[in-house]
JSON list of N, CA and C in Angstrom, two decimals:
[
{"chain": "A", "resi": 1, "resn": "MET", "atom": "N", "xyz": [20.87, -11.49, 2.92]},
{"chain": "A", "resi": 1, "resn": "MET", "atom": "CA", "xyz": [19.45, -11.23, 3.12]},
{"chain": "A", "resi": 1, "resn": "MET", "atom": "C", "xyz": [18.99, -11.86, 4.43]},
{"chain": "A", "resi": 2, "resn": "LEU", "atom": "N", "xyz": [18.03, -11.25, 5.03]},
{"chain": "A", "resi": 2, "resn": "LEU", "atom": "CA", "xyz": [17.45, -11.76, 6.26]},
{"chain": "A", "resi": 2, "resn": "LEU", "atom": "C", "xyz": [16.46, -12.88, 5.95]},
{"chain": "A", "resi": 3, "resn": "SER", "atom": "N", "xyz": [16.44, -13.86, 6.82]},
{"chain": "A", "resi": 3, "resn": "SER", "atom": "CA", "xyz": [15.41, -14.89, 6.68]},
{"chain": "A", "resi": 3, "resn": "SER", "atom": "C", "xyz": [14.08, -14.31, 7.15]},
{"chain": "A", "resi": 4, "resn": "LYS", "atom": "N", "xyz": [13.01, -14.97, 6.76]},
{"chain": "A", "resi": 4, "resn": "LYS", "atom": "CA", "xyz": [11.68, -14.49, 7.18]},
{"chain": "A", "resi": 4, "resn": "LYS", "atom": "C", "xyz": [11.54, -14.53, 8.70]},
{"chain": "A", "resi": 5, "resn": "MET", "atom": "N", "xyz": [12.18, -15.52, 9.33]},
{"chain": "A", "resi": 5, "resn": "MET", "atom": "CA", "xyz": [12.09, -15.64, 10.79]},
{"chain": "A", "resi": 5, "resn": "MET", "atom": "C", "xyz": [12.80, -14.47, 11.47]},
{"chain": "A", "resi": 6, "resn": "ALA", "atom": "N", "xyz": [13.99, -14.11, 10.99]},
{"chain": "A", "resi": 6, "resn": "ALA", "atom": "CA", "xyz": [14.72, -12.98, 11.58]},
{"chain": "A", "resi": 6, "resn": "ALA", "atom": "C", "xyz": [13.96, -11.68, 11.36]},
{"chain": "A", "resi": 7, "resn": "LEU", "atom": "N", "xyz": [13.39, -11.53, 10.18]},
{"chain": "A", "resi": 7, "resn": "LEU", "atom": "CA", "xyz": [12.62, -10.33, 9.88]},
{"chain": "A", "resi": 7, "resn": "LEU", "atom": "C", "xyz": [11.40, -10.24, 10.78]},
{"chain": "A", "resi": 8, "resn": "ASN", "atom": "N", "xyz": [10.77, -11.37, 11.00]},
{"chain": "A", "resi": 8, "resn": "ASN", "atom": "CA", "xyz": [9.62, -11.43, 11.91]},
{"chain": "A", "resi": 8, "resn": "ASN", "atom": "C", "xyz": [10.03, -11.08, 13.34]},
{"chain": "A", "resi": 9, "resn": "ASN", "atom": "N", "xyz": [11.20, -11.54, 13.77]},
{"chain": "A", "resi": 9, "resn": "ASN", "atom": "CA", "xyz": [11.68, -11.22, 15.11]},
{"chain": "A", "resi": 9, "resn": "ASN", "atom": "C", "xyz": [11.89, -9.71, 15.28]},
{"chain": "A", "resi": 10, "resn": "TYR", "atom": "N", "xyz": [12.46, -9.08, 14.27]},
{"chain": "A", "resi": 10, "resn": "TYR", "atom": "CA", "xyz": [12.63, -7.63, 14.32]},
{"chain": "A", "resi": 10, "resn": "TYR", "atom": "C", "xyz": [11.28, -6.93, 14.43]},
{"chain": "A", "resi": 11, "resn": "ARG", "atom": "N", "xyz": [10.32, -7.38, 13.64]},
{"chain": "A", "resi": 11, "resn": "ARG", "atom": "CA", "xyz": [9.00, -6.75, 13.67]},
{"chain": "A", "resi": 11, "resn": "ARG", "atom": "C", "xyz": [8.31, -6.96, 15.01]},
{"chain": "A", "resi": 12, "resn": "MET", "atom": "N", "xyz": [8.43, -8.14, 15.56]},
{"chain": "A", "resi": 12, "resn": "MET", "atom": "CA", "xyz": [7.83, -8.41, 16.88]},
{"chain": "A", "resi": 12, "resn": "MET", "atom": "C", "xyz": [8.48, -7.56, 17.96]},
{"chain": "A", "resi": 13, "resn": "ALA", "atom": "N", "xyz": [9.78, -7.35, 17.87]},
{"chain": "A", "resi": 13, "resn": "ALA", "atom": "CA", "xyz": [10.47, -6.48, 18.83]},
{"chain": "A", "resi": 13, "resn": "ALA", "atom": "C", "xyz": [9.97, -5.05, 18.69]},
{"chain": "A", "resi": 14, "resn": "GLY", "atom": "N", "xyz": [9.75, -4.59, 17.47]},
{"chain": "A", "resi": 14, "resn": "GLY", "atom": "CA", "xyz": [9.20, -3.26, 17.25]},
{"chain": "A", "resi": 14, "resn": "GLY", "atom": "C", "xyz": [7.80, -3.12, 17.81]},
{"chain": "A", "resi": 15, "resn": "TYR", "atom": "N", "xyz": [6.97, -4.15, 17.59]},
{"chain": "A", "resi": 15, "resn": "TYR", "atom": "CA", "xyz": [5.61, -4.13, 18.14]},
{"chain": "A", "resi": 15, "resn": "TYR", "atom": "C", "xyz": [5.65, -4.15, 19.67]},
{"chain": "A", "resi": 16, "resn": "LEU", "atom": "N", "xyz": [6.60, -4.89, 20.24]},
{"chain": "A", "resi": 16, "resn": "LEU", "atom": "CA", "xyz": [6.75, -4.94, 21.69]},
{"chain": "A", "resi": 16, "resn": "LEU", "atom": "C", "xyz": [7.05, -3.55, 22.25]},
{"chain": "A", "resi": 17, "resn": "LEU", "atom": "N", "xyz": [8.00, -2.85, 21.63]},
{"chain": "A", "resi": 17, "resn": "LEU", "atom": "CA", "xyz": [8.34, -1.50, 22.09]},
{"chain": "A", "resi": 17, "resn": "LEU", "atom": "C", "xyz": [7.15, -0.55, 21.93]},
{"chain": "A", "resi": 18, "resn": "LEU", "atom": "N", "xyz": [6.45, -0.67, 20.81]},
{"chain": "A", "resi": 18, "resn": "LEU", "atom": "CA", "xyz": [5.28, 0.16, 20.58]},
{"chain": "A", "resi": 18, "resn": "LEU", "atom": "C", "xyz": [4.22, -0.09, 21.65]},
{"chain": "A", "resi": 19, "resn": "ALA", "atom": "N", "xyz": [3.94, -1.34, 21.94]},
{"chain": "A", "resi": 19, "resn": "ALA", "atom": "CA", "xyz": [2.91, -1.68, 22.93]},
{"chain": "A", "resi": 19, "resn": "ALA", "atom": "C", "xyz": [3.32, -1.23, 24.33]},
{"chain": "A", "resi": 20, "resn": "ILE", "atom": "N", "xyz": [4.56, -1.47, 24.71]},
{"chain": "A", "resi": 20, "resn": "ILE", "atom": "CA", "xyz": [5.02, -1.06, 26.04]},
{"chain": "A", "resi": 20, "resn": "ILE", "atom": "C", "xyz": [4.99, 0.47, 26.17]},
{"chain": "A", "resi": 21, "resn": "GLY", "atom": "N", "xyz": [5.35, 1.16, 25.10]},
{"chain": "A", "resi": 21, "resn": "GLY", "atom": "CA", "xyz": [5.30, 2.62, 25.13]},
{"chain": "A", "resi": 21, "resn": "GLY", "atom": "C", "xyz": [3.89, 3.15, 25.29]},
{"chain": "A", "resi": 22, "resn": "LEU", "atom": "N", "xyz": [2.94, 2.54, 24.59]},
{"chain": "A", "resi": 22, "resn": "LEU", "atom": "CA", "xyz": [1.55, 2.97, 24.71]},
{"chain": "A", "resi": 22, "resn": "LEU", "atom": "C", "xyz": [0.97, 2.63, 26.08]},
{"chain": "A", "resi": 23, "resn": "ILE", "atom": "N", "xyz": [1.34, 1.47, 26.61]},
{"chain": "A", "resi": 23, "resn": "ILE", "atom": "CA", "xyz": [0.90, 1.10, 27.96]},
{"chain": "A", "resi": 23, "resn": "ILE", "atom": "C", "xyz": [1.50, 2.07, 28.98]},
{"chain": "A", "resi": 24, "resn": "ASN", "atom": "N", "xyz": [2.78, 2.39, 28.81]},
{"chain": "A", "resi": 24, "resn": "ASN", "atom": "CA", "xyz": [3.45, 3.33, 29.69]},
{"chain": "A", "resi": 24, "resn": "ASN", "atom": "C", "xyz": [2.76, 4.69, 29.65]},
{"chain": "A", "resi": 25, "resn": "LEU", "atom": "N", "xyz": [2.38, 5.13, 28.45]},
{"chain": "A", "resi": 25, "resn": "LEU", "atom": "CA", "xyz": [1.70, 6.41, 28.29]},
{"chain": "A", "resi": 25, "resn": "LEU", "atom": "C", "xyz": [0.38, 6.43, 29.05]},
{"chain": "A", "resi": 26, "resn": "ARG", "atom": "N", "xyz": [-0.34, 5.35, 28.97]},
{"chain": "A", "resi": 26, "resn": "ARG", "atom": "CA", "xyz": [-1.66, 5.28, 29.62]},
{"chain": "A", "resi": 26, "resn": "ARG", "atom": "C", "xyz": [-1.53, 5.21, 31.14]},
{"chain": "A", "resi": 27, "resn": "TYR", "atom": "N", "xyz": [-0.66, 4.35, 31.64]},
{"chain": "A", "resi": 27, "resn": "TYR", "atom": "CA", "xyz": [-0.61, 4.11, 33.08]},
{"chain": "A", "resi": 27, "resn": "TYR", "atom": "C", "xyz": [0.26, 5.10, 33.84]},
{"chain": "A", "resi": 28, "resn": "GLN", "atom": "N", "xyz": [1.04, 5.89, 33.15]},
{"chain": "A", "resi": 28, "resn": "GLN", "atom": "CA", "xyz": [1.84, 6.91, 33.82]},
{"chain": "A", "resi": 28, "resn": "GLN", "atom": "C", "xyz": [1.19, 8.29, 33.71]},
{"chain": "A", "resi": 29, "resn": "THR", "atom": "N", "xyz": [-0.06, 8.33, 33.27]},
{"chain": "A", "resi": 29, "resn": "THR", "atom": "CA", "xyz": [-0.77, 9.60, 33.13]},
{"chain": "A", "resi": 29, "resn": "THR", "atom": "C", "xyz": [-0.74, 10.34, 34.47]},
{"chain": "A", "resi": 30, "resn": "GLY", "atom": "N", "xyz": [-0.39, 11.59, 34.42]},
{"chain": "A", "resi": 30, "resn": "GLY", "atom": "CA", "xyz": [-0.32, 12.39, 35.63]},
{"chain": "A", "resi": 30, "resn": "GLY", "atom": "C", "xyz": [1.11, 12.67, 36.06]},
{"chain": "A", "resi": 31, "resn": "HIS", "atom": "N", "xyz": [2.04, 11.85, 35.64]},
{"chain": "A", "resi": 31, "resn": "HIS", "atom": "CA", "xyz": [3.45, 12.08, 35.94]},
{"chain": "A", "resi": 31, "resn": "HIS", "atom": "C", "xyz": [4.01, 13.13, 34.98]},
{"chain": "A", "resi": 32, "resn": "SER", "atom": "N", "xyz": [5.01, 13.85, 35.44]},
{"chain": "A", "resi": 32, "resn": "SER", "atom": "CA", "xyz": [5.61, 14.86, 34.57]},
{"chain": "A", "resi": 32, "resn": "SER", "atom": "C", "xyz": [6.44, 14.17, 33.48]},
{"chain": "A", "resi": 33, "resn": "ASN", "atom": "N", "xyz": [6.45, 14.72, 32.31]},
{"chain": "A", "resi": 33, "resn": "ASN", "atom": "CA", "xyz": [7.22, 14.24, 31.16]},
{"chain": "A", "resi": 33, "resn": "ASN", "atom": "C", "xyz": [6.82, 12.84, 30.70]},
{"chain": "A", "resi": 34, "resn": "VAL", "atom": "N", "xyz": [5.59, 12.43, 30.94]},
{"chain": "A", "resi": 34, "resn": "VAL", "atom": "CA", "xyz": [5.17, 11.08, 30.54]},
{"chain": "A", "resi": 34, "resn": "VAL", "atom": "C", "xyz": [5.19, 10.94, 29.02]},
{"chain": "A", "resi": 35, "resn": "LEU", "atom": "N", "xyz": [4.85, 11.99, 28.30]},
{"chain": "A", "resi": 35, "resn": "LEU", "atom": "CA", "xyz": [4.84, 11.90, 26.85]},
{"chain": "A", "resi": 35, "resn": "LEU", "atom": "C", "xyz": [6.25, 11.70, 26.30]},
{"chain": "A", "resi": 36, "resn": "VAL", "atom": "N", "xyz": [7.20, 12.42, 26.85]},
{"chain": "A", "resi": 36, "resn": "VAL", "atom": "CA", "xyz": [8.60, 12.28, 26.41]},
{"chain": "A", "resi": 36, "resn": "VAL", "atom": "C", "xyz": [9.10, 10.87, 26.72]},
{"chain": "A", "resi": 37, "resn": "HIS", "atom": "N", "xyz": [8.84, 10.38, 27.92]},
{"chain": "A", "resi": 37, "resn": "HIS", "atom": "CA", "xyz": [9.29, 9.05, 28.30]},
{"chain": "A", "resi": 37, "resn": "HIS", "atom": "C", "xyz": [8.67, 7.99, 27.40]},
{"chain": "A", "resi": 38, "resn": "SER", "atom": "N", "xyz": [7.39, 8.12, 27.11]},
{"chain": "A", "resi": 38, "resn": "SER", "atom": "CA", "xyz": [6.72, 7.13, 26.27]},
{"chain": "A", "resi": 38, "resn": "SER", "atom": "C", "xyz": [7.20, 7.21, 24.83]},
{"chain": "A", "resi": 39, "resn": "LEU", "atom": "N", "xyz": [7.42, 8.42, 24.34]},
{"chain": "A", "resi": 39, "resn": "LEU", "atom": "CA", "xyz": [7.91, 8.55, 22.96]},
{"chain": "A", "resi": 39, "resn": "LEU", "atom": "C", "xyz": [9.32, 7.99, 22.80]},
{"chain": "A", "resi": 40, "resn": "LEU", "atom": "N", "xyz": [10.12, 8.03, 23.87]},
{"chain": "A", "resi": 40, "resn": "LEU", "atom": "CA", "xyz": [11.46, 7.43, 23.80]},
{"chain": "A", "resi": 40, "resn": "LEU", "atom": "C", "xyz": [11.39, 5.91, 23.63]},
{"chain": "A", "resi": 41, "resn": "ILE", "atom": "N", "xyz": [10.26, 5.33, 23.91]},
{"chain": "A", "resi": 41, "resn": "ILE", "atom": "CA", "xyz": [10.05, 3.90, 23.73]},
{"chain": "A", "resi": 41, "resn": "ILE", "atom": "C", "xyz": [9.30, 3.63, 22.42]},
{"chain": "A", "resi": 42, "resn": "ILE", "atom": "N", "xyz": [8.32, 4.45, 22.12]},
{"chain": "A", "resi": 42, "resn": "ILE", "atom": "CA", "xyz": [7.47, 4.24, 20.94]},
{"chain": "A", "resi": 42, "resn": "ILE", "atom": "C", "xyz": [8.23, 4.50, 19.64]},
{"chain": "A", "resi": 43, "resn": "VAL", "atom": "N", "xyz": [8.96, 5.59, 19.57]},
{"chain": "A", "resi": 43, "resn": "VAL", "atom": "CA", "xyz": [9.62, 5.98, 18.32]},
{"chain": "A", "resi": 43, "resn": "VAL", "atom": "C", "xyz": [10.61, 4.92, 17.83]},
{"chain": "A", "resi": 44, "resn": "PRO", "atom": "N", "xyz": [11.50, 4.38, 18.68]},
{"chain": "A", "resi": 44, "resn": "PRO", "atom": "CA", "xyz": [12.39, 3.32, 18.18]},
{"chain": "A", "resi": 44, "resn": "PRO", "atom": "C", "xyz": [11.61, 2.09, 17.70]},
{"chain": "A", "resi": 45, "resn": "GLY", "atom": "N", "xyz": [10.51, 1.78, 18.35]},
{"chain": "A", "resi": 45, "resn": "GLY", "atom": "CA", "xyz": [9.70, 0.65, 17.92]},
{"chain": "A", "resi": 45, "resn": "GLY", "atom": "C", "xyz": [9.11, 0.87, 16.54]},
{"chain": "A", "resi": 46, "resn": "VAL", "atom": "N", "xyz": [8.55, 2.05, 16.32]},
{"chain": "A", "resi": 46, "resn": "VAL", "atom": "CA", "xyz": [7.96, 2.38, 15.02]},
{"chain": "A", "resi": 46, "resn": "VAL", "atom": "C", "xyz": [9.05, 2.41, 13.94]},
{"chain": "A", "resi": 47, "resn": "LEU", "atom": "N", "xyz": [10.20, 2.98, 14.27]},
{"chain": "A", "resi": 47, "resn": "LEU", "atom": "CA", "xyz": [11.31, 3.01, 13.31]},
{"chain": "A", "resi": 47, "resn": "LEU", "atom": "C", "xyz": [11.78, 1.60, 12.95]},
{"chain": "A", "resi": 48, "resn": "LEU", "atom": "N", "xyz": [11.87, 0.73, 13.95]},
{"chain": "A", "resi": 48, "resn": "LEU", "atom": "CA", "xyz": [12.30, -0.64, 13.70]},
{"chain": "A", "resi": 48, "resn": "LEU", "atom": "C", "xyz": [11.30, -1.36, 12.80]},
{"chain": "A", "resi": 49, "resn": "ILE", "atom": "N", "xyz": [10.02, -1.18, 13.06]},
{"chain": "A", "resi": 49, "resn": "ILE", "atom": "CA", "xyz": [9.01, -1.79, 12.20]},
{"chain": "A", "resi": 49, "resn": "ILE", "atom": "C", "xyz": [9.13, -1.26, 10.78]},
{"chain": "A", "resi": 50, "resn": "GLY", "atom": "N", "xyz": [9.28, 0.04, 10.64]},
{"chain": "A", "resi": 50, "resn": "GLY", "atom": "CA", "xyz": [9.39, 0.65, 9.32]},
{"chain": "A", "resi": 50, "resn": "GLY", "atom": "C", "xyz": [10.60, 0.19, 8.55]},
{"chain": "A", "resi": 51, "resn": "VAL", "atom": "N", "xyz": [11.73, 0.07, 9.23]},
{"chain": "A", "resi": 51, "resn": "VAL", "atom": "CA", "xyz": [12.98, -0.33, 8.57]},
{"chain": "A", "resi": 51, "resn": "VAL", "atom": "C", "xyz": [12.90, -1.76, 8.03]},
{"chain": "A", "resi": 52, "resn": "THR", "atom": "N", "xyz": [12.12, -2.61, 8.68]},
{"chain": "A", "resi": 52, "resn": "THR", "atom": "CA", "xyz": [12.04, -4.00, 8.22]},
{"chain": "A", "resi": 52, "resn": "THR", "atom": "C", "xyz": [11.34, -4.12, 6.87]},
{"chain": "A", "resi": 53, "resn": "PHE", "atom": "N", "xyz": [10.60, -3.09, 6.46]},
{"chain": "A", "resi": 53, "resn": "PHE", "atom": "CA", "xyz": [9.92, -3.13, 5.17]},
{"chain": "A", "resi": 53, "resn": "PHE", "atom": "C", "xyz": [10.78, -2.56, 4.04]},
{"chain": "A", "resi": 54, "resn": "LEU", "atom": "N", "xyz": [11.94, -2.02, 4.35]},
{"chain": "A", "resi": 54, "resn": "LEU", "atom": "CA", "xyz": [12.85, -1.50, 3.33]},
{"chain": "A", "resi": 54, "resn": "LEU", "atom": "C", "xyz": [13.82, -2.59, 2.88]},
{"chain": "A", "resi": 55, "resn": "ARG", "atom": "N", "xyz": [13.79, -2.92, 1.62]},
{"chain": "A", "resi": 55, "resn": "ARG", "atom": "CA", "xyz": [14.69, -3.97, 1.10]},
{"chain": "A", "resi": 55, "resn": "ARG", "atom": "C", "xyz": [16.15, -3.58, 1.28]},
{"chain": "A", "resi": 56, "resn": "SER", "atom": "N", "xyz": [16.45, -2.32, 1.10]},
{"chain": "A", "resi": 56, "resn": "SER", "atom": "CA", "xyz": [17.85, -1.87, 1.21]},
{"chain": "A", "resi": 56, "resn": "SER", "atom": "C", "xyz": [18.39, -2.01, 2.63]},
{"chain": "A", "resi": 57, "resn": "ALA", "atom": "N", "xyz": [17.53, -1.97, 3.63]},
{"chain": "A", "resi": 57, "resn": "ALA", "atom": "CA", "xyz": [17.97, -2.06, 5.02]},
{"chain": "A", "resi": 57, "resn": "ALA", "atom": "C", "xyz": [18.11, -3.50, 5.49]},
{"chain": "A", "resi": 58, "resn": "GLN", "atom": "N", "xyz": [17.56, -4.45, 4.76]},
{"chain": "A", "resi": 58, "resn": "GLN", "atom": "CA", "xyz": [17.58, -5.84, 5.21]},
{"chain": "A", "resi": 58, "resn": "GLN", "atom": "C", "xyz": [18.99, -6.42, 5.26]},
{"chain": "A", "resi": 59, "resn": "SER", "atom": "N", "xyz": [19.86, -6.03, 4.34]},
{"chain": "A", "resi": 59, "resn": "SER", "atom": "CA", "xyz": [21.24, -6.52, 4.40]},
{"chain": "A", "resi": 59, "resn": "SER", "atom": "C", "xyz": [21.97, -5.93, 5.60]},
{"chain": "A", "resi": 60, "resn": "PHE", "atom": "N", "xyz": [21.63, -4.70, 5.96]},
{"chain": "A", "resi": 60, "resn": "PHE", "atom": "CA", "xyz": [22.23, -4.07, 7.14]},
{"chain": "A", "resi": 60, "resn": "PHE", "atom": "C", "xyz": [21.75, -4.77, 8.41]},
{"chain": "A", "resi": 61, "resn": "LEU", "atom": "N", "xyz": [20.46, -5.09, 8.47]},
{"chain": "A", "resi": 61, "resn": "LEU", "atom": "CA", "xyz": [19.89, -5.75, 9.64]},
{"chain": "A", "resi": 61, "resn": "LEU", "atom": "C", "xyz": [20.39, -7.19, 9.80]},
{"chain": "A", "resi": 62, "resn": "ALA", "atom": "N", "xyz": [20.89, -7.78, 8.73]},
{"chain": "A", "resi": 62, "resn": "ALA", "atom": "CA", "xyz": [21.36, -9.16, 8.77]},
{"chain": "A", "resi": 62, "resn": "ALA", "atom": "C", "xyz": [22.73, -9.30, 9.44]},
{"chain": "A", "resi": 63, "resn": "LYS", "atom": "N", "xyz": [23.44, -8.19, 9.60]},
{"chain": "A", "resi": 63, "resn": "LYS", "atom": "CA", "xyz": [24.77, -8.26, 10.22]},
{"chain": "A", "resi": 63, "resn": "LYS", "atom": "C", "xyz": [24.66, -8.62, 11.68]},
{"chain": "A", "resi": 64, "resn": "ARG", "atom": "N", "xyz": [25.56, -9.49, 12.12]},
{"chain": "A", "resi": 64, "resn": "ARG", "atom": "CA", "xyz": [25.54, -9.97, 13.51]},
{"chain": "A", "resi": 64, "resn": "ARG", "atom": "C", "xyz": [25.72, -8.83, 14.50]},
{"chain": "A", "resi": 65, "resn": "GLU", "atom": "N", "xyz": [26.59, -7.87, 14.19]},
{"chain": "A", "resi": 65, "resn": "GLU", "atom": "CA", "xyz": [26.83, -6.75, 15.10]},
{"chain": "A", "resi": 65, "resn": "GLU", "atom": "C", "xyz": [25.57, -5.90, 15.28]},
{"chain": "A", "resi": 66, "resn": "VAL", "atom": "N", "xyz": [24.85, -5.71, 14.19]},
{"chain": "A", "resi": 66, "resn": "VAL", "atom": "CA", "xyz": [23.62, -4.92, 14.24]},
{"chain": "A", "resi": 66, "resn": "VAL", "atom": "C", "xyz": [22.56, -5.67, 15.07]},
{"chain": "A", "resi": 67, "resn": "MET", "atom": "N", "xyz": [22.49, -6.98, 14.89]},
{"chain": "A", "resi": 67, "resn": "MET", "atom": "CA", "xyz": [21.53, -7.77, 15.66]},
{"chain": "A", "resi": 67, "resn": "MET", "atom": "C", "xyz": [21.80, -7.63, 17.16]},
{"chain": "A", "resi": 68, "resn": "TRP", "atom": "N", "xyz": [23.06, -7.75, 17.55]},
{"chain": "A", "resi": 68, "resn": "TRP", "atom": "CA", "xyz": [23.41, -7.63, 18.97]},
{"chain": "A", "resi": 68, "resn": "TRP", "atom": "C", "xyz": [23.16, -6.22, 19.49]},
{"chain": "A", "resi": 69, "resn": "MET", "atom": "N", "xyz": [23.50, -5.23, 18.70]},
{"chain": "A", "resi": 69, "resn": "MET", "atom": "CA", "xyz": [23.31, -3.85, 19.12]},
{"chain": "A", "resi": 69, "resn": "MET", "atom": "C", "xyz": [21.81, -3.54, 19.32]},
{"chain": "A", "resi": 70, "resn": "LEU", "atom": "N", "xyz": [20.99, -3.96, 18.36]},
{"chain": "A", "resi": 70, "resn": "LEU", "atom": "CA", "xyz": [19.56, -3.71, 18.47]},
{"chain": "A", "resi": 70, "resn": "LEU", "atom": "C", "xyz": [18.94, -4.50, 19.61]},
{"chain": "A", "resi": 71, "resn": "ALA", "atom": "N", "xyz": [19.45, -5.71, 19.86]},
{"chain": "A", "resi": 71, "resn": "ALA", "atom": "CA", "xyz": [18.94, -6.50, 20.99]},
{"chain": "A", "resi": 71, "resn": "ALA", "atom": "C", "xyz": [19.28, -5.80, 22.31]},
{"chain": "A", "resi": 72, "resn": "ALA", "atom": "N", "xyz": [20.48, -5.27, 22.42]},
{"chain": "A", "resi": 72, "resn": "ALA", "atom": "CA", "xyz": [20.89, -4.58, 23.65]},
{"chain": "A", "resi": 72, "resn": "ALA", "atom": "C", "xyz": [20.07, -3.30, 23.85]},
{"chain": "A", "resi": 73, "resn": "ILE", "atom": "N", "xyz": [19.89, -2.54, 22.78]},
{"chain": "A", "resi": 73, "resn": "ILE", "atom": "CA", "xyz": [19.11, -1.30, 22.88]},
{"chain": "A", "resi": 73, "resn": "ILE", "atom": "C", "xyz": [17.66, -1.62, 23.22]},
{"chain": "A", "resi": 74, "resn": "GLY", "atom": "N", "xyz": [17.10, -2.63, 22.57]},
{"chain": "A", "resi": 74, "resn": "GLY", "atom": "CA", "xyz": [15.72, -3.02, 22.85]},
{"chain": "A", "resi": 74, "resn": "GLY", "atom": "C", "xyz": [15.53, -3.49, 24.27]},
{"chain": "A", "resi": 75, "resn": "ALA", "atom": "N", "xyz": [16.46, -4.31, 24.76]},
{"chain": "A", "resi": 75, "resn": "ALA", "atom": "CA", "xyz": [16.38, -4.80, 26.14]},
{"chain": "A", "resi": 75, "resn": "ALA", "atom": "C", "xyz": [16.50, -3.64, 27.13]},
{"chain": "A", "resi": 76, "resn": "ALA", "atom": "N", "xyz": [17.39, -2.71, 26.84]},
{"chain": "A", "resi": 76, "resn": "ALA", "atom": "CA", "xyz": [17.57, -1.55, 27.72]},
{"chain": "A", "resi": 76, "resn": "ALA", "atom": "C", "xyz": [16.30, -0.70, 27.74]},
{"chain": "A", "resi": 77, "resn": "LEU", "atom": "N", "xyz": [15.66, -0.53, 26.58]},
{"chain": "A", "resi": 77, "resn": "LEU", "atom": "CA", "xyz": [14.42, 0.25, 26.53]},
{"chain": "A", "resi": 77, "resn": "LEU", "atom": "C", "xyz": [13.29, -0.45, 27.30]},
{"chain": "A", "resi": 78, "resn": "VAL", "atom": "N", "xyz": [13.20, -1.77, 27.19]},
{"chain": "A", "resi": 78, "resn": "VAL", "atom": "CA", "xyz": [12.17, -2.50, 27.91]},
{"chain": "A", "resi": 78, "resn": "VAL", "atom": "C", "xyz": [12.40, -2.39, 29.42]},
{"chain": "A", "resi": 79, "resn": "VAL", "atom": "N", "xyz": [13.63, -2.58, 29.85]},
{"chain": "A", "resi": 79, "resn": "VAL", "atom": "CA", "xyz": [13.93, -2.48, 31.29]},
{"chain": "A", "resi": 79, "resn": "VAL", "atom": "C", "xyz": [13.66, -1.06, 31.78]},
{"chain": "A", "resi": 80, "resn": "TRP", "atom": "N", "xyz": [14.05, -0.06, 30.99]},
{"chain": "A", "resi": 80, "resn": "TRP", "atom": "CA", "xyz": [13.83, 1.33, 31.38]},
{"chain": "A", "resi": 80, "resn": "TRP", "atom": "C", "xyz": [12.33, 1.63, 31.46]},
{"chain": "A", "resi": 81, "resn": "ALA", "atom": "N", "xyz": [11.55, 1.09, 30.51]},
{"chain": "A", "resi": 81, "resn": "ALA", "atom": "CA", "xyz": [10.11, 1.32, 30.53]},
{"chain": "A", "resi": 81, "resn": "ALA", "atom": "C", "xyz": [9.45, 0.70, 31.75]},
{"chain": "A", "resi": 82, "resn": "ILE", "atom": "N", "xyz": [9.92, -0.47, 32.14]},
{"chain": "A", "resi": 82, "resn": "ILE", "atom": "CA", "xyz": [9.33, -1.16, 33.28]},
{"chain": "A", "resi": 82, "resn": "ILE", "atom": "C", "xyz": [9.71, -0.48, 34.59]},
{"chain": "A", "resi": 83, "resn": "THR", "atom": "N", "xyz": [10.94, -0.04, 34.71]},
{"chain": "A", "resi": 83, "resn": "THR", "atom": "CA", "xyz": [11.40, 0.56, 35.97]},
{"chain": "A", "resi": 83, "resn": "THR", "atom": "C", "xyz": [11.10, 2.04, 36.06]},
{"chain": "A", "resi": 84, "resn": "ASN", "atom": "N", "xyz": [10.68, 2.64, 34.98]},
{"chain": "A", "resi": 84, "resn": "ASN", "atom": "CA", "xyz": [10.44, 4.08, 34.96]},
{"chain": "A", "resi": 84, "resn": "ASN", "atom": "C", "xyz": [9.14, 4.42, 35.62]}
]
């Protein structure tokens, strides 16, 4: 099982992606494909937040490999959102 702190970290990462995606949507208005680019950031964030509320997914999220994979994907999405 995940500790409350780890679960909170996952949720904060999801909120981070959601916020960056919404900011990207607002400030990139006028560029082509802005909705697609923003949704590529928002959707994983919303999914991550949603998954943290499923008890069955908490044992999956507790695995070290999953933690590293999600950290890498999240970092890549944040960097892509900033440089995009």
